[in-house]
Coordinates of C-alpha atoms in Angstrom, one line a residue:
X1 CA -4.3 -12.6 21.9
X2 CA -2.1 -9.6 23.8
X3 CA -4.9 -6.8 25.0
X4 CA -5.5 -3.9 22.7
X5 CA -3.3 -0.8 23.8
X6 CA -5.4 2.6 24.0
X7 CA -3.5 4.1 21.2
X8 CA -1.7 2.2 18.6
X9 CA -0.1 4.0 15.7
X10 CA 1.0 2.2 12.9
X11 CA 3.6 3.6 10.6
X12 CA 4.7 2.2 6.9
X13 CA 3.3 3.1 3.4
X14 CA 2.5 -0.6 2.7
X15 CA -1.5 -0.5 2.4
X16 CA -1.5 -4.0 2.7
X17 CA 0.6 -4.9 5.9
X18 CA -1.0 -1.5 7.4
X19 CA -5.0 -2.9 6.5
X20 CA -3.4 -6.1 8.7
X21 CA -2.4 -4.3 11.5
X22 CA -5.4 -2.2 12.0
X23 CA -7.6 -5.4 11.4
X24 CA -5.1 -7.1 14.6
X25 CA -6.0 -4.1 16.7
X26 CA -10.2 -4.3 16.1
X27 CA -9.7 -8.3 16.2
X28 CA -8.0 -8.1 19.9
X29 CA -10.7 -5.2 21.1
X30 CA -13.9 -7.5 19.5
X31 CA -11.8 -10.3 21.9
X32 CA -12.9 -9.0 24.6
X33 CA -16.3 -7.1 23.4
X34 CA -18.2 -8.6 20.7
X35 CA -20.3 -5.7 20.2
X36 CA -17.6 -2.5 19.8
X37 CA -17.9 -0.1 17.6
X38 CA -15.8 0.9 14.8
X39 CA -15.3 3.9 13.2
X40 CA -13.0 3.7 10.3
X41 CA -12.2 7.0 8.6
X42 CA -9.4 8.8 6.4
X43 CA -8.7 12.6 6.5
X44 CA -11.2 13.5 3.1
X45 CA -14.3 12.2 5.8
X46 CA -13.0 14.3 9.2
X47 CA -15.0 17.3 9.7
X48 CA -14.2 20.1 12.4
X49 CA -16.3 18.1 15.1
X50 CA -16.0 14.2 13.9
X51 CA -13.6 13.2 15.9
X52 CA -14.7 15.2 18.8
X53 CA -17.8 13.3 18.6
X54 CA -16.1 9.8 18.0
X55 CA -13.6 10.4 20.7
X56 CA -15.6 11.7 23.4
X57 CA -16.5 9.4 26.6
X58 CA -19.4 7.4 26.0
X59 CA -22.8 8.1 28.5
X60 CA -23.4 4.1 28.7
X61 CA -19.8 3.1 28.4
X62 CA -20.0 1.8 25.1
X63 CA -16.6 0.6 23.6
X64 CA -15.7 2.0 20.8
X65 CA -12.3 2.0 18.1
X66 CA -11.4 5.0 16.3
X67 CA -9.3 4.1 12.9
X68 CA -7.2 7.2 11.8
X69 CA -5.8 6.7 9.1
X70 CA -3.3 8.6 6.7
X71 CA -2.8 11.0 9.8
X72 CA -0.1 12.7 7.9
X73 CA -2.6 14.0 6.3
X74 CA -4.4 16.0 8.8
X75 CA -5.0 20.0 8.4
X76 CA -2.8 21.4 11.0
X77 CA -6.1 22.2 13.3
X78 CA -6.7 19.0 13.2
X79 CA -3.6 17.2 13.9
X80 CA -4.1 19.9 17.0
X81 CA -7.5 18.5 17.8
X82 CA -5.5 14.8 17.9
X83 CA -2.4 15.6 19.9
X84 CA -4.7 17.5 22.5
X85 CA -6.9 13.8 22.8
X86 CA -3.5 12.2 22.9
X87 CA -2.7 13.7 26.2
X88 CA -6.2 12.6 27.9
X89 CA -7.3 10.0 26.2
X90 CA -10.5 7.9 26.9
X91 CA -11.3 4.9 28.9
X92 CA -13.7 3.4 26.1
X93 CA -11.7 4.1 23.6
X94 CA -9.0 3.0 21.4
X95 CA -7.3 5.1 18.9
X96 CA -5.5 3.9 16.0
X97 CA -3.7 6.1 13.6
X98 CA -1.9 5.4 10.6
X99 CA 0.6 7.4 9.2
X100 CA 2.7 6.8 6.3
X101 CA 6.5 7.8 7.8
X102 CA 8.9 10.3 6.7
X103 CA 8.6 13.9 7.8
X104 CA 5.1 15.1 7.1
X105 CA 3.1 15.3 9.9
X106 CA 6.5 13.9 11.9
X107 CA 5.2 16.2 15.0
X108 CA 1.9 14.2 15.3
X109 CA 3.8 10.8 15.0
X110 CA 6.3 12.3 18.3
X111 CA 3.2 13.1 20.4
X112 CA 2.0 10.1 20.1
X113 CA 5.1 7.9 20.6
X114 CA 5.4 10.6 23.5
X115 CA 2.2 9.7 24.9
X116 CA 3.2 5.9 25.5
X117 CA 1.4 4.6 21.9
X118 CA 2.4 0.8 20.8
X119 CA 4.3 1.8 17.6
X120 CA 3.7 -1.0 14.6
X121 CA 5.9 -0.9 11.7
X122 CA 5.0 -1.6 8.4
X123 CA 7.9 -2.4 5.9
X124 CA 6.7 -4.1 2.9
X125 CA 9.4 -6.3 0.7
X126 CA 11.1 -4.0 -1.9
X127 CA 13.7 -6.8 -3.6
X128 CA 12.5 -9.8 -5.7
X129 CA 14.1 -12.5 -2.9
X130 CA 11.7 -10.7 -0.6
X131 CA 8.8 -10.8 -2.1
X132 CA 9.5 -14.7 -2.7
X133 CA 10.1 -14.8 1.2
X134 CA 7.0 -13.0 1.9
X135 CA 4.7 -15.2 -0.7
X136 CA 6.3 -18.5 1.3
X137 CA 5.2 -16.8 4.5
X138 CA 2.0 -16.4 3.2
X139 CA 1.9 -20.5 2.6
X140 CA 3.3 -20.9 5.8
X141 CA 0.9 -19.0 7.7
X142 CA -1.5 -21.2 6.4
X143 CA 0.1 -24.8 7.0
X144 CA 0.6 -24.7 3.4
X145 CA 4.4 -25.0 1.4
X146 CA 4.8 -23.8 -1.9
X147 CA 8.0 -24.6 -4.1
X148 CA 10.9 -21.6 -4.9
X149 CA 10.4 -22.1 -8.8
X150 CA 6.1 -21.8 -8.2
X151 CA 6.8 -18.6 -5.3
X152 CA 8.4 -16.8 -8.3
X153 CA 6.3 -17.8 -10.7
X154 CA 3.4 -16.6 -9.2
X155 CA 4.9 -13.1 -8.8
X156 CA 5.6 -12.9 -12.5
X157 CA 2.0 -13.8 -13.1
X158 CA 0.6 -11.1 -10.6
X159 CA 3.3 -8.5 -10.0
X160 CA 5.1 -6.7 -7.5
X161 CA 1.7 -5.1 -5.9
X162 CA 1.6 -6.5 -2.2
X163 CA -2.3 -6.9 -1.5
X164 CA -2.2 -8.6 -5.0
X165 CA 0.3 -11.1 -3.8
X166 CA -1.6 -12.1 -1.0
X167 CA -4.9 -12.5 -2.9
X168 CA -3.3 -14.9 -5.2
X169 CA -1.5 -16.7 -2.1
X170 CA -5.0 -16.8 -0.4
X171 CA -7.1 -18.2 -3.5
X172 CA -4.1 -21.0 -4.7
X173 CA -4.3 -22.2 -0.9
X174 CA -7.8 -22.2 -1.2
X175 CA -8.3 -24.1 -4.5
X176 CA -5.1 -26.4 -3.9
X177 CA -3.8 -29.3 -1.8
X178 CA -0.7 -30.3 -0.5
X179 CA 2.7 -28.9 -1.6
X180 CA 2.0 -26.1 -4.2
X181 CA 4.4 -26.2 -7.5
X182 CA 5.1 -24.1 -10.8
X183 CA 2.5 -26.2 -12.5
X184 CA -0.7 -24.9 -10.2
X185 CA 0.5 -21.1 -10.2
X186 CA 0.6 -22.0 -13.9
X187 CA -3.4 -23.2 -14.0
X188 CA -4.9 -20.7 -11.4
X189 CA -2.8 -17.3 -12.3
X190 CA -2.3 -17.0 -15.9
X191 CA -2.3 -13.0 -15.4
X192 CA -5.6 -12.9 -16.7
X193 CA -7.3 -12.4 -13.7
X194 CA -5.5 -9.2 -12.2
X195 CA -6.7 -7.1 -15.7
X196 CA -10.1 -8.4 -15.4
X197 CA -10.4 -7.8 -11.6
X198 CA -9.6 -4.0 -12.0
X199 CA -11.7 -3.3 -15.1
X200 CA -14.8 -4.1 -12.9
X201 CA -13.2 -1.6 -10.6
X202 CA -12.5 1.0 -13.4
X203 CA -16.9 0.7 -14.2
X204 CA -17.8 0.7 -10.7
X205 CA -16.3 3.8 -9.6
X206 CA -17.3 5.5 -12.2
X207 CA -20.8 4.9 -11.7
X208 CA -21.5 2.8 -15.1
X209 CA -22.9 -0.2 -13.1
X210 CA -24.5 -2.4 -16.0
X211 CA -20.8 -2.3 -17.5
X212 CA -19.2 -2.8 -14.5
X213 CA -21.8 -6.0 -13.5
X214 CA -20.8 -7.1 -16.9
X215 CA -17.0 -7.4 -16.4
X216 CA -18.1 -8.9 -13.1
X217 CA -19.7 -11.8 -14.3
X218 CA -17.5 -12.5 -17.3
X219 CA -14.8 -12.4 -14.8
X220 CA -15.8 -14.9 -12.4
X221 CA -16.9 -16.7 -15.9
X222 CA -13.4 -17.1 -16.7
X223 CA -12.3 -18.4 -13.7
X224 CA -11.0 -14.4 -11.5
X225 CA -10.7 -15.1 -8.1
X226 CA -13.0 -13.2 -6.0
X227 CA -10.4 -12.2 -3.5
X228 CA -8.3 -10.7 -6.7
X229 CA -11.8 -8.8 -7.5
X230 CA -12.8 -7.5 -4.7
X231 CA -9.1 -6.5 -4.0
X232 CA -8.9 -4.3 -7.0
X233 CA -11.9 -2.6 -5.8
X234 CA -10.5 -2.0 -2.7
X235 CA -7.4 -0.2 -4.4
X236 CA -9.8 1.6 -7.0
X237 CA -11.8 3.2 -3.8
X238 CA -8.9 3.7 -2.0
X239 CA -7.1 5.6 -4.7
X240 CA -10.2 7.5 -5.2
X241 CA -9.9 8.5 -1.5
X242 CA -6.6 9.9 -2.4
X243 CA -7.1 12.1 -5.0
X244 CA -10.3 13.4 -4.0
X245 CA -9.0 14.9 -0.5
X246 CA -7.9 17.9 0.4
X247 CA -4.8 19.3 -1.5
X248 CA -1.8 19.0 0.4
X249 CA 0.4 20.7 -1.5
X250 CA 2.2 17.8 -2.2
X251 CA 4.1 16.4 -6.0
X252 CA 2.1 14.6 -8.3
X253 CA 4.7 11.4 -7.2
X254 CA 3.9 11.6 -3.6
X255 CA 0.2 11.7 -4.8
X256 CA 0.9 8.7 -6.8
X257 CA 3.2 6.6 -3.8
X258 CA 0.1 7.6 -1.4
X259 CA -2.9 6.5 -4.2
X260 CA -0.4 3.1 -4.5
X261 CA -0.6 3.4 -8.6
X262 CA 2.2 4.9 -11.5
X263 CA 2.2 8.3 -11.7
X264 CA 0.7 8.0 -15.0
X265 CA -2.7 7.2 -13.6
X266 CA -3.4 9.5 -11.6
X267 CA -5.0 11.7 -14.4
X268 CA -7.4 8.8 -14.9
X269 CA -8.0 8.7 -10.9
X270 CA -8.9 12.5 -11.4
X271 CA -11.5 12.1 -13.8
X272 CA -12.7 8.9 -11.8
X273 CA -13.1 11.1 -8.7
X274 CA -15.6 13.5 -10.2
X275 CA -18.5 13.3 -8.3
X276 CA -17.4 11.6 -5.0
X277 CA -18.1 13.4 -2.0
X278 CA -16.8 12.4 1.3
X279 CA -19.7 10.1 2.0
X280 CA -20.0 8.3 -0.3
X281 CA -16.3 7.4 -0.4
X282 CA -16.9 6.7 3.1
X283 CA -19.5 4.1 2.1
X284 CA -17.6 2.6 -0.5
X285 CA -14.4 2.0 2.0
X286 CA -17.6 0.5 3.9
X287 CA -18.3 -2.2 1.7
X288 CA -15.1 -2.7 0.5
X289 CA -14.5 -4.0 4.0
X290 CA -17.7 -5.7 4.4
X291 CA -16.8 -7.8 1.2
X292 CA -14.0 -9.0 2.0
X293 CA -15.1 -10.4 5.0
X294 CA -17.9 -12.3 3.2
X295 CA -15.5 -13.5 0.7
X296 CA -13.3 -15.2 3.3
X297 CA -15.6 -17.0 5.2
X298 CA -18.6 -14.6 7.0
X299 CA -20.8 -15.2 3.7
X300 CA -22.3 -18.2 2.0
X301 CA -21.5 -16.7 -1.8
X302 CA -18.7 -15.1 -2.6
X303 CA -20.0 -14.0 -6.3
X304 CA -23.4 -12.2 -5.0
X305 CA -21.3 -10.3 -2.4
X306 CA -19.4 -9.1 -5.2
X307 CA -22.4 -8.4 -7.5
X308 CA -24.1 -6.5 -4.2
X309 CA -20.6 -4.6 -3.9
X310 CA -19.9 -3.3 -7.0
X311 CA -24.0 -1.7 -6.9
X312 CA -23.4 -0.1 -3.7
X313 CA -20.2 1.2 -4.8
X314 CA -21.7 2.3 -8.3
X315 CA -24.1 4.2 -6.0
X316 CA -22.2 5.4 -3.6
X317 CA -20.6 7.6 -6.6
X318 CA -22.4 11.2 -6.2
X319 CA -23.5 10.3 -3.1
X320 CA -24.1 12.9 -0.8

């Protein structure tokens, strides 16, 4: 594994390959010390002295990784606050900022190219032969093959959203052997298990817990993989996130493209962020995170992580 570069910036709109590249940068730094820190945080949870604080060198030399991310999104005092680190930047640290492309916040994305950062692009697959060629990729990655006819099939059962692509990938490796046809997409992802996955989303983050730890097991009942789950909840905190920052003056479709949803949804995201503070969206990213590391090995039960998850997230809402 390549060493970590001080500052990395990562530039695309596709959450999914984006999540992947920050998760390559912590993976590299954790390489070479086990016990970093991380601090993970989007524009709605940066005060006036957070990164200041996060940034700064370390008494005992303690190694830490600063996750920026959305930095298109920065107030313009902020941005400043960024550019000025980017021009004497700290031993023990390694920054990562994310930033979604195109011309807002273009300046911050030059002074950090400027400042010798290790750009990663993040171009998601637009065009149906794409998507195909990423789902085989996925396979691939894994040692795995999987047939044309079953690739495609699987995309009409789960759709064109990326992060759910490679949920279904991940679970059909898991519960499969061998070459993977049309006949196995056909038993695992019936498109049942996308619906189900966000409506224990929907109740968690509005803060109606029994209903949402009622989906939750009738979905894993019926057979939802947890990865599908726990992926919804990601995008249902994450869109959350979103909406629930600072005004940028932006249109309700670039609201939408950054919340990863139809524009027609982001009314219901509106009335889903009532009552979210910073905080507690920052502790619901938290266990987001957490979970899906369980769910792919660090844990012994997939389904209590998910129970424990939805509660914290439940609770999280009005958090303060």
């Amino acid at each position: 594994m390549p060493a970590p570069a001080p500052i990395t910036i990562i530039v695309g709109d596709e959450e999914l390959l984006v999540d992947r590249a920050v998760a390559a940068v912590v993976a590299a730094v954790r390489a070479e010390d086990p016990e970093v820190d991380v601090h993970d945080l989007v524009p709605a949870q940066v005060g006036p002295h957070t990164l200041v604080e996060v940034t700064s060198p370390s008494l005992f030399g303690d190694r830490r990784v600063v996750v920026l991310r959305s930095a298109q999104d920065l107030v313009k005092d902020l941005a400043e606050t960024v550019t000025a680190y980017l021009g004497d930047p700290a031993d023990d640290v390694t920054l990562v900022l994310t930033h979604a492309g195109g011309n807002k916040g273009k300046a911050l994305l030059q002074a950090a190219q400027k400042a010798g950062a290790v750009r990663v692009d993040c171009k998601g697959p637009t065009k149906g032969p794409e998507r195909v060629a990423f789902v085989k990729a996925e396979f691939s990655a894994a040692g795995r093959q999987i047939t044309p006819d079953a690739a495609q099939a699987l995309l009409d059962a789960v759709g064109s959203e990326l992060r759910e692509i490679a949920a279904a990938c991940t679970q059909l490796i898991a519960d499969t052997e061998g070459r993977v046809d049309a006949a196995a997409v056909a038993r695992y992802h019936s498109g049942r298990a996308e619906a189900s996955g966000f409506t224990v989303a929907d109740r968690a983050v509005e803060g109606r817990l029994p209903e949402a730890l009622e989906q939750l097991r009738w979905s894993l009942a019926v057979g939802t993989a947890p990865v599908l789950i726990n992926s919804a909840l990601a995008g249902a905190v994450r869109g959350i996130a979103v909406v629930a920052g600072p005004s940028r003056g932006g249109s309700d479709a670039d609201l939408a493209k950054s919340a990863k949803v139809p524009p027609w949804k982001l009314r219901t995201l509106r009335q889903q962020a009532r009552g979210w503070s910073p905080a507690g969206i920052g502790r619901a990213m938290a266990v987001v995170a957490e979970t899906d590391a369980l769910i792919k090995g660090a844990g012994r039960d997939p389904e209590y992580a998910l129970e424990r998850a939805v509660i914290e997230i439940a609770r999280a809402r009005g958090r303060r």
